PDB file of C-alpha atoms and ligand atoms in Angstrom:
ATOM      1  CA  UNK A 263       0.000   0.000   0.000  1.00  0.00           C
ATOM      2  CA  UNK A 264       1.472   3.308  -1.151  1.00  0.00           C
ATOM      3  CA  UNK A 265      -0.513   5.997   0.619  1.00  0.00           C
ATOM      4  CA  UNK A 266      -0.478   9.601  -0.498  1.00  0.00           C
ATOM      5  CA  UNK A 267      -1.868  12.821   0.839  1.00  0.00           C
ATOM      6  CA  UNK A 268      -2.897  14.673  -2.284  1.00  0.00           C
ATOM      7  CA  UNK A 269      -4.995  17.559  -3.451  1.00  0.00           C
ATOM      8  CA  UNK A 270      -7.024  18.207  -6.565  1.00  0.00           C
ATOM      9  CA  UNK A 271      -8.495  21.626  -7.117  1.00  0.00           C
ATOM     10  CA  UNK A 272      -7.667  22.550  -3.530  1.00  0.00           C
ATOM     11  CA  UNK A 273      -9.536  19.534  -2.104  1.00  0.00           C
ATOM     12  CA  UNK A 274      -7.235  17.476   0.092  1.00  0.00           C
ATOM     13  CA  UNK A 275      -7.678  13.691   0.194  1.00  0.00           C
ATOM     14  CA  UNK A 276      -6.129  10.397   1.255  1.00  0.00           C
ATOM     15  CA  UNK A 277      -5.077   8.490  -1.827  1.00  0.00           C
ATOM     16  CA  UNK A 278      -3.429   5.298  -2.915  1.00  0.00           C
ATOM     17  CA  UNK A 279      -0.828   5.223  -5.652  1.00  0.00           C
ATOM     18  CA  UNK A 280      -1.081   2.344  -8.109  1.00  0.00           C
ATOM     19  CA  UNK A 281       2.495   2.179  -9.348  1.00  0.00           C
ATOM     20  CA  UNK A 282       1.633  -0.327 -12.105  1.00  0.00           C
ATOM     21  CA  UNK A 283      -0.792   1.933 -13.960  1.00  0.00           C
ATOM     22  CA  UNK A 284       0.547   5.274 -12.631  1.00  0.00           C
ATOM     23  CA  UNK A 285      -2.809   6.243 -11.178  1.00  0.00           C
ATOM     24  CA  UNK A 286      -3.935   7.634  -7.847  1.00  0.00           C
ATOM     25  CA  UNK A 287      -7.167   6.455  -6.216  1.00  0.00           C
ATOM     26  CA  UNK A 288      -9.078   9.075  -4.254  1.00  0.00           C
ATOM     27  CA  UNK A 289      -9.963   6.945  -1.220  1.00  0.00           C
ATOM     28  CA  UNK A 290     -11.550   9.829   0.696  1.00  0.00           C
ATOM     29  CA  UNK A 291     -14.062  10.510  -2.084  1.00  0.00           C
ATOM     30  CA  UNK A 292     -14.778   6.815  -2.628  1.00  0.00           C
ATOM     31  CA  UNK A 293     -15.346   6.314   1.125  1.00  0.00           C
ATOM     32  CA  UNK A 294     -17.723   9.238   1.313  1.00  0.00           C
ATOM     33  CA  UNK A 295     -19.793   8.048  -1.679  1.00  0.00           C
ATOM     34  CA  UNK A 296     -19.840   4.453  -0.477  1.00  0.00           C
ATOM     35  CA  UNK A 297     -20.719   5.588   3.077  1.00  0.00           C
ATOM     36  CA  UNK A 298     -17.676   3.901   4.584  1.00  0.00           C
ATOM     37  CA  UNK A 299     -16.220   5.555   7.692  1.00  0.00           C
ATOM     38  CA  UNK A 300     -12.811   6.946   6.803  1.00  0.00           C
ATOM     39  CA  UNK A 301     -10.385   9.376   8.495  1.00  0.00           C
ATOM     40  CA  UNK A 302      -9.975  13.021   7.518  1.00  0.00           C
ATOM     41  CA  UNK A 303      -6.207  12.709   7.121  1.00  0.00           C
ATOM     42  CA  UNK A 304      -3.482  10.108   6.779  1.00  0.00           C
ATOM     43  CA  UNK A 305      -2.243  11.067  10.254  1.00  0.00           C
ATOM     44  CA  UNK A 306      -5.683  10.321  11.697  1.00  0.00           C
ATOM     45  CA  UNK A 307      -5.679   7.037   9.753  1.00  0.00           C
ATOM     46  CA  UNK A 308      -2.318   6.020  11.218  1.00  0.00           C
ATOM     47  CA  UNK A 309      -3.765   6.716  14.678  1.00  0.00           C
ATOM     48  CA  UNK A 310      -6.774   4.484  13.953  1.00  0.00           C
ATOM     49  CA  UNK A 311      -4.398   1.597  13.233  1.00  0.00           C
ATOM     50  CA  UNK A 312      -5.886  -1.709  12.042  1.00  0.00           C
ATOM     51  CA  UNK A 313      -9.373  -0.220  11.484  1.00  0.00           C
ATOM     52  CA  UNK A 314      -7.894   2.193   8.949  1.00  0.00           C
ATOM     53  CA  UNK A 315      -6.059  -0.556   7.078  1.00  0.00           C
ATOM     54  CA  UNK A 316      -9.215  -2.669   7.061  1.00  0.00           C
ATOM     55  CA  UNK A 317     -11.345   0.220   5.709  1.00  0.00           C
ATOM     56  CA  UNK A 318      -8.693   0.875   3.059  1.00  0.00           C
ATOM     57  CA  UNK A 319      -8.727  -2.765   1.942  1.00  0.00           C
ATOM     58  CA  UNK A 320     -12.534  -2.762   1.740  1.00  0.00           C
ATOM     59  CA  UNK A 321     -12.418   0.393  -0.403  1.00  0.00           C
ATOM     60  CA  UNK A 322      -9.735  -0.945  -2.705  1.00  0.00           C
ATOM     61  CA  UNK A 323     -11.685  -4.158  -3.252  1.00  0.00           C
ATOM     62  CA  UNK A 324     -14.860  -2.228  -4.094  1.00  0.00           C
ATOM     63  CA  UNK A 325     -12.919   0.032  -6.455  1.00  0.00           C
ATOM     64  CA  UNK A 326     -11.293  -2.884  -8.248  1.00  0.00           C
ATOM     65  CA  UNK A 327     -14.534  -4.805  -8.661  1.00  0.00           C
ATOM     66  CA  UNK A 328     -16.637  -1.789  -9.691  1.00  0.00           C
ATOM     67  CA  UNK A 329     -16.068   1.229 -11.880  1.00  0.00           C
ATOM     68  CA  UNK A 330     -13.059   2.961 -10.346  1.00  0.00           C
ATOM     69  CA  UNK A 331     -12.753   5.708 -12.978  1.00  0.00           C
ATOM     70  CA  UNK A 332     -14.643   8.352 -11.031  1.00  0.00           C
ATOM     71  CA  UNK A 333     -12.190   7.993  -8.160  1.00  0.00           C
ATOM     72  CA  UNK A 334      -9.024   7.586 -10.204  1.00  0.00           C
ATOM     73  CA  UNK A 335      -6.625  10.197 -11.539  1.00  0.00           C
ATOM     74  CA  UNK A 336      -3.687   9.826 -13.830  1.00  0.00           C
ATOM     75  CA  UNK A 337      -0.490  10.722 -11.975  1.00  0.00           C
ATOM     76  CA  UNK A 338       0.201  13.294 -14.715  1.00  0.00           C
ATOM     77  CA  UNK A 339      -3.146  15.089 -14.123  1.00  0.00           C
ATOM     78  CA  UNK A 340      -2.165  18.781 -14.205  1.00  0.00           C
ATOM     79  CA  UNK A 341      -4.228  19.687 -11.117  1.00  0.00           C
ATOM     80  CA  UNK A 342      -3.078  16.737  -9.009  1.00  0.00           C
ATOM     81  CA  UNK A 343      -0.643  17.685  -6.281  1.00  0.00           C
ATOM     82  CA  UNK A 344       1.126  15.168  -4.036  1.00  0.00           C
ATOM     83  CA  UNK A 345       1.596  16.768  -0.633  1.00  0.00           C
ATOM     84  CA  UNK A 346       3.837  15.445   2.115  1.00  0.00           C
ATOM     85  CA  UNK A 347       2.177  12.271   3.472  1.00  0.00           C
ATOM     86  CA  UNK A 348       1.960  14.059   6.847  1.00  0.00           C
ATOM     87  CA  UNK A 349       1.940  17.741   5.869  1.00  0.00           C
ATOM     88  CA  UNK A 350       1.705  19.032   9.464  1.00  0.00           C
ATOM     89  CA  UNK A 351       3.349  16.634  11.905  1.00  0.00           C
ATOM     90  CA  UNK A 352       2.251  17.134  15.529  1.00  0.00           C
ATOM     91  CA  UNK A 353       5.850  17.040  16.745  1.00  0.00           C
ATOM     92  CA  UNK A 354       9.302  17.817  15.490  1.00  0.00           C
ATOM     93  CA  UNK A 355      10.767  15.324  13.060  1.00  0.00           C
ATOM     94  CA  UNK A 356      13.223  13.119  14.950  1.00  0.00           C
ATOM     95  CA  UNK A 357      16.519  12.809  13.109  1.00  0.00           C
ATOM     96  CA  UNK A 358      19.458  10.488  13.525  1.00  0.00           C
ATOM     97  CA  UNK A 359      22.813  12.116  12.752  1.00  0.00           C
ATOM     98  CA  UNK A 360      25.858  10.329  11.316  1.00  0.00           C
ATOM     99  CA  UNK A 361      24.309   6.897  10.849  1.00  0.00           C
ATOM    100  CA  UNK A 362      26.594   5.907   7.959  1.00  0.00           C
ATOM    101  CA  UNK A 363      30.321   5.505   8.671  1.00  0.00           C
ATOM    102  CA  UNK A 364      31.507   7.197   5.447  1.00  0.00           C
ATOM    103  CA  UNK A 365      29.294  10.227   6.106  1.00  0.00           C
ATOM    104  CA  UNK A 366      30.604  10.591   9.685  1.00  0.00           C
ATOM    105  CA  UNK A 367      34.134  10.586   8.254  1.00  0.00           C
ATOM    106  CA  UNK A 368      33.361  13.141   5.498  1.00  0.00           C
ATOM    107  CA  UNK A 369      31.931  15.490   8.172  1.00  0.00           C
ATOM    108  CA  UNK A 370      35.123  15.287  10.235  1.00  0.00           C
ATOM    109  CA  UNK A 371      37.288  12.247  10.775  1.00  0.00           C
ATOM    110  CA  UNK A 372      37.173   8.623  11.865  1.00  0.00           C
ATOM    111  CA  UNK A 373      36.740   9.982  15.417  1.00  0.00           C
ATOM    112  CA  UNK A 374      33.341  11.350  14.360  1.00  0.00           C
ATOM    113  CA  UNK A 375      31.795   7.871  14.092  1.00  0.00           C
ATOM    114  CA  UNK A 376      29.298   7.954  16.969  1.00  0.00           C
ATOM    115  CA  UNK A 377      29.319   5.368  19.737  1.00  0.00           C
ATOM    116  CA  UNK A 378      25.786   6.297  20.778  1.00  0.00           C
ATOM    117  CA  UNK A 379      22.883   7.311  18.554  1.00  0.00           C
ATOM    118  CA  UNK A 380      23.096  11.019  17.778  1.00  0.00           C
ATOM    119  CA  UNK A 381      19.707  12.789  17.706  1.00  0.00           C
ATOM    120  CA  UNK A 382      18.396  16.191  16.739  1.00  0.00           C
ATOM    121  CA  UNK A 383      15.044  17.450  15.492  1.00  0.00           C
ATOM    122  CA  UNK A 384      13.501  19.616  12.785  1.00  0.00           C
ATOM    123  CA  UNK A 385      10.500  21.883  13.378  1.00  0.00           C
ATOM    124  CA  UNK A 386       7.153  20.685  11.907  1.00  0.00           C
ATOM    125  CA  UNK A 387       7.035  23.902   9.835  1.00  0.00           C
ATOM    126  CA  UNK A 388       9.943  22.584   7.718  1.00  0.00           C
ATOM    127  CA  UNK A 389       7.763  20.044   5.919  1.00  0.00           C
ATOM    128  CA  UNK A 390       6.944  20.435   2.215  1.00  0.00           C
ATOM    129  CA  UNK A 391       5.772  17.925  -0.387  1.00  0.00           C
ATOM    130  CA  UNK A 392       7.117  16.303  -3.532  1.00  0.00           C
ATOM    131  CA  UNK A 393       7.788  18.892  -6.296  1.00  0.00           C
ATOM    132  CA  UNK A 394       7.349  21.804  -3.871  1.00  0.00           C
ATOM    133  CA  UNK A 395      10.158  24.325  -3.879  1.00  0.00           C
ATOM    134  CA  UNK A 396      12.919  24.443  -1.305  1.00  0.00           C
ATOM    135  CA  UNK A 397      13.511  28.087  -0.415  1.00  0.00           C
ATOM    136  CA  UNK A 398      17.159  29.106  -0.868  1.00  0.00           C
ATOM    137  CA  UNK A 399      17.032  31.428   2.196  1.00  0.00           C
ATOM    138  CA  UNK A 400      20.011  33.280   0.723  1.00  0.00           C
ATOM    139  CA  UNK A 401      19.518  36.088   3.262  1.00  0.00           C
ATOM    140  CA  UNK A 402      20.328  33.739   6.154  1.00  0.00           C
ATOM    141  CA  UNK A 403      22.557  31.003   4.697  1.00  0.00           C
ATOM    142  CA  UNK A 404      25.184  30.577   2.000  1.00  0.00           C
ATOM    143  CA  UNK A 405      25.729  26.884   2.759  1.00  0.00           C
ATOM    144  CA  UNK A 406      22.451  25.131   2.002  1.00  0.00           C
ATOM    145  CA  UNK A 407      22.962  21.374   1.707  1.00  0.00           C
ATOM    146  CA  UNK A 408      20.925  18.234   0.925  1.00  0.00           C
ATOM    147  CA  UNK A 409      20.711  14.945   2.835  1.00  0.00           C
ATOM    148  CA  UNK A 410      18.763  12.048   1.285  1.00  0.00           C
ATOM    149  CA  UNK A 411      17.268   9.775   3.948  1.00  0.00           C
ATOM    150  CA  UNK A 412      14.900   6.896   4.564  1.00  0.00           C
ATOM    151  CA  UNK A 413      12.285   7.911   7.150  1.00  0.00           C
ATOM    152  CA  UNK A 414      10.291   5.650   9.442  1.00  0.00           C
ATOM    153  CA  UNK A 415       6.739   6.596  10.456  1.00  0.00           C
ATOM    154  CA  UNK A 416       5.564   5.238  13.804  1.00  0.00           C
ATOM    155  CA  UNK A 417       2.187   3.472  13.817  1.00  0.00           C
ATOM    156  CA  UNK A 418       1.659   2.563  17.471  1.00  0.00           C
ATOM    157  CA  UNK A 419       2.143   4.328  20.786  1.00  0.00           C
ATOM    158  CA  UNK A 420       4.892   2.911  22.981  1.00  0.00           C
ATOM    159  CA  UNK A 421       7.528   3.527  25.612  1.00  0.00           C
ATOM    160  CA  UNK A 422      10.374   1.179  26.459  1.00  0.00           C
ATOM    161  CA  UNK A 423       9.962  -0.614  23.140  1.00  0.00           C
ATOM    162  CA  UNK A 424      12.289  -3.645  22.989  1.00  0.00           C
ATOM    163  CA  UNK A 425      14.396  -3.796  19.814  1.00  0.00           C
ATOM    164  CA  UNK A 426      12.961  -7.203  18.923  1.00  0.00           C
ATOM    165  CA  UNK A 427       9.419  -5.746  18.858  1.00  0.00           C
ATOM    166  CA  UNK A 428      10.344  -2.432  17.219  1.00  0.00           C
ATOM    167  CA  UNK A 429       8.941  -3.217  13.759  1.00  0.00           C
ATOM    168  CA  UNK A 430       5.483  -3.822  15.303  1.00  0.00           C
ATOM    169  CA  UNK A 431       5.496  -0.090  16.078  1.00  0.00           C
ATOM    170  CA  UNK A 432       6.268   0.986  12.509  1.00  0.00           C
ATOM    171  CA  UNK A 433       3.448   2.088  10.190  1.00  0.00           C
ATOM    172  CA  UNK A 434       5.601   2.530   7.135  1.00  0.00           C
ATOM    173  CA  UNK A 435       8.364   4.311   5.290  1.00  0.00           C
ATOM    174  CA  UNK A 436       8.883   7.464   3.288  1.00  0.00           C
ATOM    175  CA  UNK A 437      11.756   9.613   2.022  1.00  0.00           C
ATOM    176  CA  UNK A 438      12.933  12.903   3.426  1.00  0.00           C
ATOM    177  CA  UNK A 439      15.512  15.427   2.367  1.00  0.00           C
ATOM    178  CA  UNK A 440      17.078  16.700   5.609  1.00  0.00           C
ATOM    179  CA  UNK A 441      18.003  20.073   4.059  1.00  0.00           C
ATOM    180  CA  UNK A 442      20.597  21.778   6.238  1.00  0.00           C
ATOM    181  CA  UNK A 443      22.103  25.253   6.478  1.00  0.00           C
ATOM    182  CA  UNK A 444      25.673  24.191   7.332  1.00  0.00           C
ATOM    183  CA  UNK A 445      26.763  27.656   8.463  1.00  0.00           C
ATOM    184  CA  UNK A 446      23.838  27.970  10.890  1.00  0.00           C
ATOM    185  CA  UNK A 447      24.354  24.378  12.032  1.00  0.00           C
ATOM    186  CA  UNK A 448      27.962  25.186  12.988  1.00  0.00           C
ATOM    187  CA  UNK A 449      27.425  28.707  14.322  1.00  0.00           C
ATOM    188  CA  UNK A 450      24.560  28.041  16.725  1.00  0.00           C
ATOM    189  CA  UNK A 451      26.050  24.934  18.357  1.00  0.00           C
ATOM    190  CA  UNK A 452      22.842  22.936  18.533  1.00  0.00           C
ATOM    191  CA  UNK A 453      21.692  21.753  15.112  1.00  0.00           C
ATOM    192  CA  UNK A 454      18.110  22.954  15.538  1.00  0.00           C
ATOM    193  CA  UNK A 455      18.277  26.318  13.750  1.00  0.00           C
ATOM    194  CA  UNK A 456      20.399  25.040  10.852  1.00  0.00           C
ATOM    195  CA  UNK A 457      17.954  22.147  10.401  1.00  0.00           C
ATOM    196  CA  UNK A 458      14.677  24.045  10.754  1.00  0.00           C
ATOM    197  CA  UNK A 459      14.484  26.668   8.015  1.00  0.00           C
ATOM    198  CA  UNK A 460      11.051  26.736   6.383  1.00  0.00           C
ATOM    199  CA  UNK A 461      10.798  24.190   3.519  1.00  0.00           C
ATOM    200  CA  UNK A 462      13.889  22.276   4.709  1.00  0.00           C
ATOM    201  CA  UNK A 463      12.066  18.957   5.063  1.00  0.00           C
ATOM    202  CA  UNK A 464      10.747  17.764   1.703  1.00  0.00           C
ATOM    203  CA  UNK A 465       8.870  14.509   2.407  1.00  0.00           C
ATOM    204  CA  UNK A 466       7.231  11.838   0.272  1.00  0.00           C
ATOM    205  CA  UNK A 467       5.955  11.295  -2.314  1.00  0.00           C
ATOM    206  CA  UNK A 468       4.507   8.133  -0.738  1.00  0.00           C
ATOM    207  CA  UNK A 469       4.080   6.621   2.668  1.00  0.00           C
ATOM    208  CA  UNK A 470       4.617   2.943   1.924  1.00  0.00           C
ATOM    209  CA  UNK A 471       3.031   0.568   4.421  1.00  0.00           C
ATOM    210  CA  UNK A 472       5.569  -1.670   6.130  1.00  0.00           C
ATOM    211  CA  UNK A 473       3.904  -4.811   4.687  1.00  0.00           C
ATOM    212  CA  UNK A 474       5.233  -3.756   1.264  1.00  0.00           C
ATOM    213  CA  UNK A 475       8.870  -3.497   2.354  1.00  0.00           C
ATOM    214  CA  UNK A 476      10.498  -6.841   3.055  1.00  0.00           C
ATOM    215  CA  UNK A 477      13.680  -5.514   4.606  1.00  0.00           C
ATOM    216  CA  UNK A 478      14.031  -1.765   5.202  1.00  0.00           C
ATOM    217  CA  UNK A 479      17.667  -2.362   6.096  1.00  0.00           C
ATOM    218  CA  UNK A 480      18.595  -3.495   2.618  1.00  0.00           C
ATOM    219  CA  UNK A 481      17.428  -0.675   0.352  1.00  0.00           C
ATOM    220  CA  UNK A 482      19.510   1.183  -2.198  1.00  0.00           C
ATOM    221  CA  UNK A 483      19.462   4.948  -1.619  1.00  0.00           C
ATOM    222  CA  UNK A 484      20.624   7.529  -4.141  1.00  0.00           C
ATOM    223  CA  UNK A 485      20.645  11.322  -4.332  1.00  0.00           C
ATOM    224  CA  UNK A 486      21.129  13.236  -7.574  1.00  0.00           C
ATOM    225  CA  UNK A 487      21.624  16.972  -7.972  1.00  0.00           C
ATOM    226  CA  UNK A 488      20.892  18.178 -11.502  1.00  0.00           C
ATOM    227  CA  UNK A 489      21.261  14.569 -12.663  1.00  0.00           C
ATOM    228  CA  UNK A 490      24.696  14.097 -11.071  1.00  0.00           C
ATOM    229  CA  UNK A 491      24.862  11.239  -8.559  1.00  0.00           C
ATOM    230  CA  UNK A 492      26.054  12.639  -5.234  1.00  0.00           C
ATOM    231  CA  UNK A 493      25.001   9.950  -2.757  1.00  0.00           C
ATOM    232  CA  UNK A 494      24.803   6.235  -3.486  1.00  0.00           C
ATOM    233  CA  UNK A 495      24.560   3.782  -0.620  1.00  0.00           C
ATOM    234  CA  UNK A 496      22.430   1.084   0.963  1.00  0.00           C
ATOM    235  CA  UNK A 497      20.557   1.129   4.244  1.00  0.00           C
ATOM    236  CA  UNK A 498      22.380  -2.073   5.165  1.00  0.00           C
ATOM    237  CA  UNK A 499      25.296   0.241   6.003  1.00  0.00           C
ATOM    238  CA  UNK A 500      23.454   1.863   8.935  1.00  0.00           C
ATOM    239  CA  UNK A 501      25.618   2.132  12.063  1.00  0.00           C
ATOM    240  CA  UNK A 502      22.465   1.914  14.216  1.00  0.00           C
ATOM    241  CA  UNK A 503      19.629  -0.296  12.977  1.00  0.00           C
ATOM    242  CA  UNK A 504      15.971   0.790  12.903  1.00  0.00           C
ATOM    243  CA  UNK A 505      15.130  -1.442  15.929  1.00  0.00           C
ATOM    244  CA  UNK A 506      18.085   0.036  17.860  1.00  0.00           C
ATOM    245  CA  UNK A 507      16.955   3.572  16.991  1.00  0.00           C
ATOM    246  CA  UNK A 508      13.329   2.949  18.055  1.00  0.00           C
ATOM    247  CA  UNK A 509      14.343   1.182  21.249  1.00  0.00           C
ATOM    248  CA  UNK A 510      16.864   3.903  22.202  1.00  0.00           C
ATOM    249  CA  UNK A 511      14.502   6.841  21.547  1.00  0.00           C
ATOM    250  CA  UNK A 512      11.608   5.187  23.375  1.00  0.00           C
ATOM    251  CA  UNK A 513      13.580   4.253  26.490  1.00  0.00           C
ATOM    252  CA  UNK A 514      12.147   7.162  28.438  1.00  0.00           C
ATOM    253  CA  UNK A 515      10.144   9.024  25.802  1.00  0.00           C
ATOM    254  CA  UNK A 516       6.793   7.926  24.419  1.00  0.00           C
ATOM    255  CA  UNK A 517       6.656   7.414  20.677  1.00  0.00           C
ATOM    256  CA  UNK A 518       3.243   8.086  19.140  1.00  0.00           C
ATOM    257  CA  UNK A 519       1.474   7.264  15.865  1.00  0.00           C
ATOM    258  CA  UNK A 520       2.592   9.710  13.203  1.00  0.00           C
ATOM    259  CA  UNK A 521       6.010  10.380  14.733  1.00  0.00           C
ATOM    260  CA  UNK A 522       8.602  10.565  11.984  1.00  0.00           C
ATOM    261  CA  UNK A 523      12.180   9.349  12.383  1.00  0.00           C
ATOM    262  CA  UNK A 524      14.761  10.200   9.715  1.00  0.00           C
ATOM    263  CA  UNK A 525      17.430   7.517   9.766  1.00  0.00           C
ATOM    264  CA  UNK A 526      20.475   9.549   8.682  1.00  0.00           C
ATOM    265  CA  UNK A 527      22.179  10.333   5.401  1.00  0.00           C
ATOM    266  CA  UNK A 528      25.002   8.539   3.563  1.00  0.00           C
ATOM    267  CA  UNK A 529      28.272  10.081   2.368  1.00  0.00           C
ATOM    268  CA  UNK A 530      28.182  12.524  -0.525  1.00  0.00           C
ATOM    269  CA  UNK A 531      26.564  15.634   0.954  1.00  0.00           C
ATOM    270  CA  UNK A 532      27.638  18.968  -0.551  1.00  0.00           C
ATOM    271  CA  UNK A 533      29.840  19.798   2.422  1.00  0.00           C
ATOM    272  CA  UNK A 534      31.800  16.575   1.906  1.00  0.00           C
ATOM    273  CA  UNK A 535      33.244  17.750  -1.441  1.00  0.00           C
ATOM    274  CA  UNK A 536      36.390  19.841  -1.840  1.00  0.00           C
ATOM    275  CA  UNK A 537      35.444  22.500  -2.702  1.00  0.00           C
ATOM    276  CA  UNK A 538      31.964  22.030  -1.199  1.00  0.00           C
ATOM    277  CA  UNK A 539      28.970  21.741  -3.548  1.00  0.00           C
ATOM    278  CA  UNK A 540      26.276  23.712  -1.765  1.00  0.00           C
ATOM    279  CA  UNK A 541      22.814  24.169  -3.244  1.00  0.00           C
ATOM    280  CA  UNK A 542      21.840  27.148  -5.341  1.00  0.00           C
ATOM    281  CA  UNK A 543      18.652  28.445  -6.915  1.00  0.00           C
ATOM    282  CA  UNK A 544      17.520  26.214  -9.767  1.00  0.00           C
ATOM    283  CA  UNK A 545      19.171  23.027  -8.469  1.00  0.00           C
ATOM    284  CA  UNK A 546      17.004  19.918  -8.758  1.00  0.00           C
ATOM    285  CA  UNK A 547      17.444  17.299  -6.027  1.00  0.00           C
ATOM    286  CA  UNK A 548      16.146  13.773  -6.600  1.00  0.00           C
ATOM    287  CA  UNK A 549      16.287  11.200  -3.839  1.00  0.00           C
ATOM    288  CA  UNK A 550      15.418   7.603  -4.677  1.00  0.00           C
ATOM    289  CA  UNK A 551      14.978   4.846  -2.131  1.00  0.00           C
ATOM    290  CA  UNK A 552      14.465   1.356  -3.520  1.00  0.00           C
ATOM    291  CA  UNK A 553      10.861   0.188  -3.135  1.00  0.00           C
ATOM    292  CA  UNK A 554       9.702   3.583  -1.858  1.00  0.00           C
ATOM    293  CA  UNK A 555       9.970   6.045  -4.730  1.00  0.00           C
ATOM    294  CA  UNK A 556      11.693   9.242  -5.848  1.00  0.00           C
ATOM    295  CA  UNK A 557      11.346  12.572  -4.045  1.00  0.00           C
ATOM    296  CA  UNK A 558      11.995  15.560  -6.335  1.00  0.00           C
ATOM    297  CA  UNK A 559      12.409  19.206  -5.301  1.00  0.00           C
ATOM    298  CA  UNK A 560      13.926  22.278  -6.829  1.00  0.00           C
ATOM    299  CA  UNK A 561      15.655  25.078  -4.952  1.00  0.00           C
ATOM    300  CA  UNK A 562      13.999  28.425  -5.462  1.00  0.00           C
TER     301      UNK A 562
HETATM  302 MG1  LIG B  80      20.322  14.130   8.305  1.00  0.00          MG
END
């Protein structure tokens, strides 16, 4: 199941992407016409848990057996807009820093490989969708950088989650670009300001349910800037695994449905080059994670 939050003519809806035929089903509209109880937003759906998945399956079955055309849009429909799957998260996005050895080294030295999970957050106001523009913020930064990452979306409330049960708490996976103002990140000591400029968290285009991803720790991840490959890695190279991350964060802090955890970026960020390759207006960043999709955003 590849969920989307989308809009058509300003009307926001929960949708399902059919990758095979490149079409999006408007599940919200179908549910309303078929008088099936359905949440207002994907976030609310994640909170409803199994009931939401069941309602979605019922809808998809009805659509497939009936006439789905009224509820189906071609992905190239000019008025169709894919928003971030969770456009307004309730909390900051939780981010793991330096979770790939080669990236830790490019940001400093071999001594920068963390022994404990490194965490920071991004403000909810950073989130934008697929194809939305990343603001250059040239009045506050001259070192805007990209970070392609796999993100985990929590599906179930929990505290003290044991690593061996961690995947039971996952709803699914998406892609984020952890856009960073390197100068602000360095100047203000804590990462928060350099990580929280408006539009610095492109997310999406899909939220893929965990049942569709066999092993999230064996996915190719690639970032291109203007077609040039900058990052190419595999999530099997994580220093800290997804279960370790979930169990560490939740030791004394409750994780809730809809919480988003970015798992860290591989080597190849702009700052890692000599001279650095920071982002500029007009740059197109494309992040692809195997089995999830491609997140595309231009700097404006
Ligand atoms: Mg990052």
